[in-house]
PDB file of C-alpha atoms in Angstrom:
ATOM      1  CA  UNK A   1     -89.731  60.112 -16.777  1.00 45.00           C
ATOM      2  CA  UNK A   2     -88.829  57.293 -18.649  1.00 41.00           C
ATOM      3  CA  UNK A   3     -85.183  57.812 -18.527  1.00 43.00           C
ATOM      4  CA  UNK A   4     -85.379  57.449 -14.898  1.00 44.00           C
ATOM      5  CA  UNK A   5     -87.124  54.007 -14.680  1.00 43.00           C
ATOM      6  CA  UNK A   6     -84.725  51.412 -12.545  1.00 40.00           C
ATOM      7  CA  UNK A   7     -85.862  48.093 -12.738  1.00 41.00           C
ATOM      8  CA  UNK A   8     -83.673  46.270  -9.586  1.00 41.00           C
ATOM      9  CA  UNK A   9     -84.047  42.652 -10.901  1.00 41.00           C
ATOM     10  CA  UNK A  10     -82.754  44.056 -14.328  1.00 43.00           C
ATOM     11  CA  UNK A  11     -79.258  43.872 -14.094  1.00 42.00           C
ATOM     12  CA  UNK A  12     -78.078  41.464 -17.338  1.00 42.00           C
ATOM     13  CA  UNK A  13     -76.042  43.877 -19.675  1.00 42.00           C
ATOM     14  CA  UNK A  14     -77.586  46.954 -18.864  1.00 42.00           C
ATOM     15  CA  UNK A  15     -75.642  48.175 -15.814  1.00 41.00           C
ATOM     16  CA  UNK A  16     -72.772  49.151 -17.697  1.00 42.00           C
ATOM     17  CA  UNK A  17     -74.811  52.302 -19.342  1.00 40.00           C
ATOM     18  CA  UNK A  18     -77.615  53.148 -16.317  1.00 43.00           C
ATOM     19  CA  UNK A  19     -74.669  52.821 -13.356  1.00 43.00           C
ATOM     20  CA  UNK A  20     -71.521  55.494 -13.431  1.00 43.00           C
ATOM     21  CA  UNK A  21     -69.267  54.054 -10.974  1.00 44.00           C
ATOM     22  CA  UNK A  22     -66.385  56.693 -11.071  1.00 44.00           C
ATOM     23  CA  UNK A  23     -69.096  58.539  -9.104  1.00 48.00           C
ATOM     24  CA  UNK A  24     -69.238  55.611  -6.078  1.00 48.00           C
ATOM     25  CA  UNK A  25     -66.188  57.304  -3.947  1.00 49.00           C
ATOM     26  CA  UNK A  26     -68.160  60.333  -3.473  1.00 52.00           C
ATOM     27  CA  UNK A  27     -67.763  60.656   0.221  1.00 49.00           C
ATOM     28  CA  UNK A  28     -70.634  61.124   2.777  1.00 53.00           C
ATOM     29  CA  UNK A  29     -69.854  65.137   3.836  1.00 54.00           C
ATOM     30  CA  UNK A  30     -70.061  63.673   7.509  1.00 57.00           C
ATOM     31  CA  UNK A  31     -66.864  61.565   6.958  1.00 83.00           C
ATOM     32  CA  UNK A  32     -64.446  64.195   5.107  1.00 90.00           C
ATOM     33  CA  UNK A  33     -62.014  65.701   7.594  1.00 94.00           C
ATOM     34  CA  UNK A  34     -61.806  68.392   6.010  1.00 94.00           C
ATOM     35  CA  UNK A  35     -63.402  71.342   8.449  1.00 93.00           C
ATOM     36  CA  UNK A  36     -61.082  69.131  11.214  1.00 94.00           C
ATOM     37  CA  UNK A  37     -57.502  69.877   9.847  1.00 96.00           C
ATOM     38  CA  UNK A  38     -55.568  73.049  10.790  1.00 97.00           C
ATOM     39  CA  UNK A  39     -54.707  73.973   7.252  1.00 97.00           C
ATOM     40  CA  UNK A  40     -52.346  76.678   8.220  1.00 97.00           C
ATOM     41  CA  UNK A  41     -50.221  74.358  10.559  1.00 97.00           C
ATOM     42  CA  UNK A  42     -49.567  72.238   7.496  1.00 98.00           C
ATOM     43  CA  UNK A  43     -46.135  71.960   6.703  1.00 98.00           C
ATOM     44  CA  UNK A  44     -44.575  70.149   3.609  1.00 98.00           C
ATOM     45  CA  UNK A  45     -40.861  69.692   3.382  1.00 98.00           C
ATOM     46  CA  UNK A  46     -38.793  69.694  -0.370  1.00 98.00           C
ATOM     47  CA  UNK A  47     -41.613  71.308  -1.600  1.00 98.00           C
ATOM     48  CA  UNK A  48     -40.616  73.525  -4.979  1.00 98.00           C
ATOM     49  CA  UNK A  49     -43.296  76.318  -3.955  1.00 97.00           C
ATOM     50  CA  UNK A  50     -44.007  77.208  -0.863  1.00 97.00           C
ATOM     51  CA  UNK A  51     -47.209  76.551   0.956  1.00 97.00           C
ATOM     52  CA  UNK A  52     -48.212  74.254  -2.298  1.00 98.00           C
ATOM     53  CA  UNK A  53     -48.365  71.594  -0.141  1.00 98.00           C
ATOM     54  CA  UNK A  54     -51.108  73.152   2.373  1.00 98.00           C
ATOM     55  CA  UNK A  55     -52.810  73.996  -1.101  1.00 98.00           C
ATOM     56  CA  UNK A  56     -53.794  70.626  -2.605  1.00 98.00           C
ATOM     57  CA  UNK A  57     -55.281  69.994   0.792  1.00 98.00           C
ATOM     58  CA  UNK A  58     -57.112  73.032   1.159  1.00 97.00           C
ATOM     59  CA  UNK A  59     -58.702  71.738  -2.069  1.00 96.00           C
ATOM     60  CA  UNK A  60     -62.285  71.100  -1.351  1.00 94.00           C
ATOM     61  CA  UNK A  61     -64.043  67.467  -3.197  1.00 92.00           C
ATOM     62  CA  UNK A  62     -65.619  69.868  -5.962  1.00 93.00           C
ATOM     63  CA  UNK A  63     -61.946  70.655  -6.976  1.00 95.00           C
ATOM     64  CA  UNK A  64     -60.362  67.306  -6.201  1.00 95.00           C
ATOM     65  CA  UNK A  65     -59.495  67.010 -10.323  1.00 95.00           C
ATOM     66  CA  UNK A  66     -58.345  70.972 -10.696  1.00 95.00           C
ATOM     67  CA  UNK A  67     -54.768  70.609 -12.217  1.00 93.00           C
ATOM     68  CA  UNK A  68     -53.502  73.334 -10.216  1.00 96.00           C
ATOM     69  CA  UNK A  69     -52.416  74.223  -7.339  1.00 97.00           C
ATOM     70  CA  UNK A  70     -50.186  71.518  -7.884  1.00 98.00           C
ATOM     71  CA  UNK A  71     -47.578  70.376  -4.840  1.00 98.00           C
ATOM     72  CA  UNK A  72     -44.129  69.292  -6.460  1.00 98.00           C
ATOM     73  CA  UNK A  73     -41.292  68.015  -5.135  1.00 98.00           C
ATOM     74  CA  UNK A  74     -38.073  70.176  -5.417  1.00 97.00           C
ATOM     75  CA  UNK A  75     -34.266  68.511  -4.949  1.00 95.00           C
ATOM     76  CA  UNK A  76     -35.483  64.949  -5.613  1.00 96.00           C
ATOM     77  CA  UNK A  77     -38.807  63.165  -5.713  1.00 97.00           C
ATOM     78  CA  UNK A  78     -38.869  62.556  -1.554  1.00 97.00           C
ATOM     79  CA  UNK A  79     -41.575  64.599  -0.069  1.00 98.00           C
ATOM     80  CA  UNK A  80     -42.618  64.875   3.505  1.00 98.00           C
ATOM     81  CA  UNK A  81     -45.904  66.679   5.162  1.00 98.00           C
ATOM     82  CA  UNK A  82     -46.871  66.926   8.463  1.00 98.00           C
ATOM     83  CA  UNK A  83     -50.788  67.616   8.443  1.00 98.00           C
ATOM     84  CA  UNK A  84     -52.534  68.835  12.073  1.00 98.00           C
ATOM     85  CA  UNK A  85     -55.948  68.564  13.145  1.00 97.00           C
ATOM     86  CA  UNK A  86     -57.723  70.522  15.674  1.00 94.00           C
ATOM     87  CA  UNK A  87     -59.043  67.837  17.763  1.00 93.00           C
ATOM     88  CA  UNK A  88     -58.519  64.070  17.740  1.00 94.00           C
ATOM     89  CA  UNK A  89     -59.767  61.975  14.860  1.00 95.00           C
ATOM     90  CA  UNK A  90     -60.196  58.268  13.539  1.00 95.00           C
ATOM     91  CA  UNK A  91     -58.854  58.196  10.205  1.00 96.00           C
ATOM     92  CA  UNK A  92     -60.372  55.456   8.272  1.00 96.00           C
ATOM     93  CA  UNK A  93     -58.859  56.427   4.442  1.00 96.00           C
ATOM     94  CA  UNK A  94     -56.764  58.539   2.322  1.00 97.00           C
ATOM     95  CA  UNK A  95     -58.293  60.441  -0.393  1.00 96.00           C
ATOM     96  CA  UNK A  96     -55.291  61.173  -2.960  1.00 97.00           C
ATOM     97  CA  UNK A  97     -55.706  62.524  -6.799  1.00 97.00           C
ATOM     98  CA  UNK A  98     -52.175  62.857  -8.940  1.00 96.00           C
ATOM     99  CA  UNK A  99     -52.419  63.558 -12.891  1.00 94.00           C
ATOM    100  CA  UNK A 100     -51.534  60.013 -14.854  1.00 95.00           C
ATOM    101  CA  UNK A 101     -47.639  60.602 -14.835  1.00 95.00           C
ATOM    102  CA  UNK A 102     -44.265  58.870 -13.947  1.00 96.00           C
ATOM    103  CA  UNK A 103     -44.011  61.769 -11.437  1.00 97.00           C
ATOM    104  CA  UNK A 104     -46.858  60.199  -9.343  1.00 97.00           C
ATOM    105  CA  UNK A 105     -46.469  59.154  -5.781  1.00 98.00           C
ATOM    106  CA  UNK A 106     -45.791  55.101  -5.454  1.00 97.00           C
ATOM    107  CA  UNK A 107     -44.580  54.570  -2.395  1.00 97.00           C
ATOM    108  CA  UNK A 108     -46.538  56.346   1.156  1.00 98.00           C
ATOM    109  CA  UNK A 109     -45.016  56.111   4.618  1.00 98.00           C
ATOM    110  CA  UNK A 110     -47.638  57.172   7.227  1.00 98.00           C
ATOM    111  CA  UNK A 111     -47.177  57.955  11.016  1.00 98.00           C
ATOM    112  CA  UNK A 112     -49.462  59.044  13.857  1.00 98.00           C
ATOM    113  CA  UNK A 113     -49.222  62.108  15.971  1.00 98.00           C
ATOM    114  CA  UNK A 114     -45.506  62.850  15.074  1.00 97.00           C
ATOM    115  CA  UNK A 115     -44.825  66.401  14.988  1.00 94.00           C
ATOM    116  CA  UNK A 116     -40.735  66.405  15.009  1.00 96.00           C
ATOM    117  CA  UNK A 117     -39.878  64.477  11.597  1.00 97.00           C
ATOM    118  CA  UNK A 118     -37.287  65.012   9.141  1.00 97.00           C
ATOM    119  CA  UNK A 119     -36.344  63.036   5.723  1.00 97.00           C
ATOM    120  CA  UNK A 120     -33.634  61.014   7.603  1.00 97.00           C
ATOM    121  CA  UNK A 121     -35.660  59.574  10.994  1.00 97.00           C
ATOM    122  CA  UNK A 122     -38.923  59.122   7.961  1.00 97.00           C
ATOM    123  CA  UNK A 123     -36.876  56.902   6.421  1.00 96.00           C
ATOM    124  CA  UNK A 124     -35.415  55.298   9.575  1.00 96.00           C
ATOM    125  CA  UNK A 125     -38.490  54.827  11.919  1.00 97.00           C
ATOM    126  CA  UNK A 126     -41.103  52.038  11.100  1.00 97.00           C
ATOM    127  CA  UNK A 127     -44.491  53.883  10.136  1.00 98.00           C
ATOM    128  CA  UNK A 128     -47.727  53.807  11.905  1.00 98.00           C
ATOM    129  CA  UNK A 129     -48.594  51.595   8.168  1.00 98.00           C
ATOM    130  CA  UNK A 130     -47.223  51.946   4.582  1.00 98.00           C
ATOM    131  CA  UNK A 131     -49.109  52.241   1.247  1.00 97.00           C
ATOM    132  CA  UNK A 132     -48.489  51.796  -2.123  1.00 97.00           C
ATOM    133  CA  UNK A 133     -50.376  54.635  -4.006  1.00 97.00           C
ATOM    134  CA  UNK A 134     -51.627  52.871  -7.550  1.00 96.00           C
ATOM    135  CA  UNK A 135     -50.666  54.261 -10.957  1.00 95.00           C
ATOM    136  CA  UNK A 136     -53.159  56.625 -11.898  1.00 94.00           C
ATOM    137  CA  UNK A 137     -54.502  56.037 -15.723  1.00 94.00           C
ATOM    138  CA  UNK A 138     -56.237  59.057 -17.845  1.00 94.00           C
ATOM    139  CA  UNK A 139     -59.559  59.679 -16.808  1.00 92.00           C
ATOM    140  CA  UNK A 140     -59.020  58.494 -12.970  1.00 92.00           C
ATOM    141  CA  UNK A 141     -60.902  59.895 -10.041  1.00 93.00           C
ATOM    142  CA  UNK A 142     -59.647  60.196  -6.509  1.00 94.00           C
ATOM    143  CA  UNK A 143     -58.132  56.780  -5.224  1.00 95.00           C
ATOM    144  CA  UNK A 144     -59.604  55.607  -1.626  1.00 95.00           C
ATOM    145  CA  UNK A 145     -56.910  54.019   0.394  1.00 96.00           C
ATOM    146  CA  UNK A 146     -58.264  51.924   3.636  1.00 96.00           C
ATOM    147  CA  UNK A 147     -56.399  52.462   6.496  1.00 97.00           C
ATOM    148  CA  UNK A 148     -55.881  49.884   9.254  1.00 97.00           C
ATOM    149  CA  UNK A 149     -58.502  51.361  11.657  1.00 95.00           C
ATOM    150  CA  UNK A 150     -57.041  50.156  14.442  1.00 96.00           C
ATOM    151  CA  UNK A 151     -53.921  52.083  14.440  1.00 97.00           C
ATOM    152  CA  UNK A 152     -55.754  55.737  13.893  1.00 97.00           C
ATOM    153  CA  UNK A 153     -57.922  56.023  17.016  1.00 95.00           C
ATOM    154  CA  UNK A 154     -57.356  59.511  18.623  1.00 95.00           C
ATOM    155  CA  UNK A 155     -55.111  61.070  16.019  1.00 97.00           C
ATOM    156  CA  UNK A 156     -53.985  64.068  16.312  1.00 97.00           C
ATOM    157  CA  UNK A 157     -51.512  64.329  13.312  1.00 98.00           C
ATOM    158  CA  UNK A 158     -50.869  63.017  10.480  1.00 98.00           C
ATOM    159  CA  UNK A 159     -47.055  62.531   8.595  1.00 98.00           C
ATOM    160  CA  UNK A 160     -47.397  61.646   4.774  1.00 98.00           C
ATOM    161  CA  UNK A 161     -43.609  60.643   3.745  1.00 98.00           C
ATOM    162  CA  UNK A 162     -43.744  59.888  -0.050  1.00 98.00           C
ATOM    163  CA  UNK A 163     -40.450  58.173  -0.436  1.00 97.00           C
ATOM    164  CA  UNK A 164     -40.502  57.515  -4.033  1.00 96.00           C
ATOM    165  CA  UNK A 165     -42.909  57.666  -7.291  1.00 97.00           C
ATOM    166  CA  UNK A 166     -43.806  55.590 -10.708  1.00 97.00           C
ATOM    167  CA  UNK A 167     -40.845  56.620 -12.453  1.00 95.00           C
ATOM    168  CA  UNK A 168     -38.487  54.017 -11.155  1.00 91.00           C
ATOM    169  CA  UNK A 169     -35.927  56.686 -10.409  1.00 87.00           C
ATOM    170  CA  UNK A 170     -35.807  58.437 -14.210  1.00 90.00           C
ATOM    171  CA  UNK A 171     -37.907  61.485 -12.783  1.00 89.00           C
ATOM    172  CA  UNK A 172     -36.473  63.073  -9.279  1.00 93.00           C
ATOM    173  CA  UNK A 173     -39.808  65.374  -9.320  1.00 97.00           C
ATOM    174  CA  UNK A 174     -43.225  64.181  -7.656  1.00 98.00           C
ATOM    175  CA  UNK A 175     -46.308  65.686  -8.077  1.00 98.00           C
ATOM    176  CA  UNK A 176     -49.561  65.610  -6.199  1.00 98.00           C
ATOM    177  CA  UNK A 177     -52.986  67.618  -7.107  1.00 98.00           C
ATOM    178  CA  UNK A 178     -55.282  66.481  -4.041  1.00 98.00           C
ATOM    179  CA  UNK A 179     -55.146  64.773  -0.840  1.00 98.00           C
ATOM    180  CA  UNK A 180     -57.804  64.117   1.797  1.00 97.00           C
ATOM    181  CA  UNK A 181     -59.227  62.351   4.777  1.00 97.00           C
ATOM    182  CA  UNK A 182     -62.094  60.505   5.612  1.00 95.00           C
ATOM    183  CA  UNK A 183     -62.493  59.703   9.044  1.00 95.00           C
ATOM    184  CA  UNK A 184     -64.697  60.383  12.046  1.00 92.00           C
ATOM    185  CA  UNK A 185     -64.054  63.327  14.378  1.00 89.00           C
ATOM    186  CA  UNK A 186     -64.132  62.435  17.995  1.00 80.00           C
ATOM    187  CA  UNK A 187     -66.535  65.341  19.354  1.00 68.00           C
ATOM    188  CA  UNK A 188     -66.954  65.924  22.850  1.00 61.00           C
ATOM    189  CA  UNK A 189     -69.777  64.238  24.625  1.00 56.00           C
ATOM    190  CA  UNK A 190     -71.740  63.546  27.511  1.00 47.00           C
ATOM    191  CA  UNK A 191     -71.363  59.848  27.829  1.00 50.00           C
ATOM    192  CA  UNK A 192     -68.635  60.422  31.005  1.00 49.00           C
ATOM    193  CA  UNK A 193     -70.856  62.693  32.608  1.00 48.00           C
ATOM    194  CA  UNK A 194     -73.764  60.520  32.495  1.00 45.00           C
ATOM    195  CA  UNK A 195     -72.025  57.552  33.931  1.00 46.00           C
ATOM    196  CA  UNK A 196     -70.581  59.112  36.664  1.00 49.00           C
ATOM    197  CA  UNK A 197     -74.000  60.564  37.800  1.00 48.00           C
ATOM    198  CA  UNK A 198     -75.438  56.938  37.456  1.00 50.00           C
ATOM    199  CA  UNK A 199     -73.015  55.576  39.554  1.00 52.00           C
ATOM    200  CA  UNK A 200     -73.351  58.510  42.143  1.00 52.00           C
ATOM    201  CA  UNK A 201     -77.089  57.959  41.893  1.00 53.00           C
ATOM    202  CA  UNK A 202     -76.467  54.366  43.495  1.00 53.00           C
ATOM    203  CA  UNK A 203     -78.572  53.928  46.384  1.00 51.00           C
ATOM    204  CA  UNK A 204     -76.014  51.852  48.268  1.00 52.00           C
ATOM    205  CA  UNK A 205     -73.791  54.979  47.770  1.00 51.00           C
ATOM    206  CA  UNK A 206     -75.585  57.259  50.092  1.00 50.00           C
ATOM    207  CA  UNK A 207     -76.832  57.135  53.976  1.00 50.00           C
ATOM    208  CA  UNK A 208     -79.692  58.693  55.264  1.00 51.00           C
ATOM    209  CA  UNK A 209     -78.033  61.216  57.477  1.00 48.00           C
ATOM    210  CA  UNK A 210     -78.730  64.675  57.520  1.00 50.00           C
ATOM    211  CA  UNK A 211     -75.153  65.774  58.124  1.00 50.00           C
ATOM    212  CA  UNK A 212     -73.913  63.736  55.269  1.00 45.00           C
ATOM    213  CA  UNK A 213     -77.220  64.738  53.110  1.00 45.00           C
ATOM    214  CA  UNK A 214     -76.404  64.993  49.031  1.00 46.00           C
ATOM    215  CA  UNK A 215     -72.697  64.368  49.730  1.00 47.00           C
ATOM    216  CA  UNK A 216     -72.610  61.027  48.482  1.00 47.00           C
ATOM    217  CA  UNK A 217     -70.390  59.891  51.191  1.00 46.00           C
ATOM    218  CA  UNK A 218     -70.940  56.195  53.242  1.00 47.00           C
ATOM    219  CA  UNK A 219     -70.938  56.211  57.290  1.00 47.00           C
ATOM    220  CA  UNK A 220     -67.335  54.258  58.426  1.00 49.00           C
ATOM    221  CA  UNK A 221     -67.810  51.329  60.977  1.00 51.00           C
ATOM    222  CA  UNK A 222     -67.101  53.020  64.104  1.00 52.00           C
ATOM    223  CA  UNK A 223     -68.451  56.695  63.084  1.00 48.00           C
TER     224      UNK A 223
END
């Protein structure tokens, strides 16, 4: 038991050995997307095998750090995938994972609910937001990358347009291992159908009349 003794006001020089905090993205199960995506609508564009790209996503957070499947990118390093989900959804991150490599994704184009994309409107149209993806060093978990909540209420779809990676043009091949969502999915509820029976329940709604009994309707001046 004595290996398991935290002492919270003890935090000079020891945190670095009792506190792992590669282990701190671990996402809450309730905020992964991943039961809300239609994986077999996924489609990835230049990819150099097919359906590789609906494979790193069908990845679950147990095999985030699996080196294969593997998407890469087949005439030059541009990849673009159009990801689905089955209802709407607020996406609040990215989850990405590439191996530590100049073939890495750098720069990430991102639009909302865009189903009709190709290489040349990506790279035309201003994106829903635009991310740099960091340069992933051996030993590297997933990286998190905070979206601008804002813009991702009631998504539908998401576009990932990597436009370029880390090897400053020497390497016309990108790879990817993992990508993800966290978010929150925007179940139905009863919230409208409560308020509309509140505001039918308002007394000033309603007449006592027989002939207009539980119709909710008001006498007119004049009836």
């Amino acid at each position: 038991m004595s290996g398991h003794n935290h002492h919270h006001h003890d935090h000079g020089g020891h945190c670095h050995g009792e506190h792992d905090h590669s282990n701190d993205i671990t996402p809450a199960l309730q905020s992964l997307l991943y039961s809300q995506i239609q994986f077999d609508s996924i489609t990835t564009l230049n990819e150099a095998t097919p359906k590789s790209g609906a494979a790193i996503v069908q990845k679950t957070w147990a095999e985030r750090l699996n080196d294969q499947p593997e998407l890469e990118s087949d005439a030059d390093e541009q990849l673009l995938m159009h990801i689905p989900f089955t209802g709407q959804v607020k996406v609040h991150s990215i989850l990405i994972w590439t191996a530590p490599t100049p073939s890495s994704p750098k720069s990430l184009k991102l639009f909302k609910n865009r189903d009709d994309l190709d290489f040349s409107t990506a790279s035309e149209l201003s994106p829903t937001q635009k991310l740099e993806v960091p340069q992933p060093l051996p030993g590297a978990d997933v990286f998190e990358l905070p979206l601008n909540r804002a813009h991702w209420n009631a998504t539908t779809s998401i576009t990932l347009f990597v436009e370029d990676n880390w090897s400053g043009g020497e390497e016309d091949v990108t790879k990817v291992g993992y990508i993800g969502f966290k978010g929150q999915f925007m179940a139905l509820n009863r919230e409208p159908v409560s308020f509309l029976y509140e505001a039918a329940a308002n007394p000033g709604d309603h007449v006592a009349n027989p002939g207009l009994s539980g119709v909710g309707g008001r006498v007119m001046p004049g009836q």
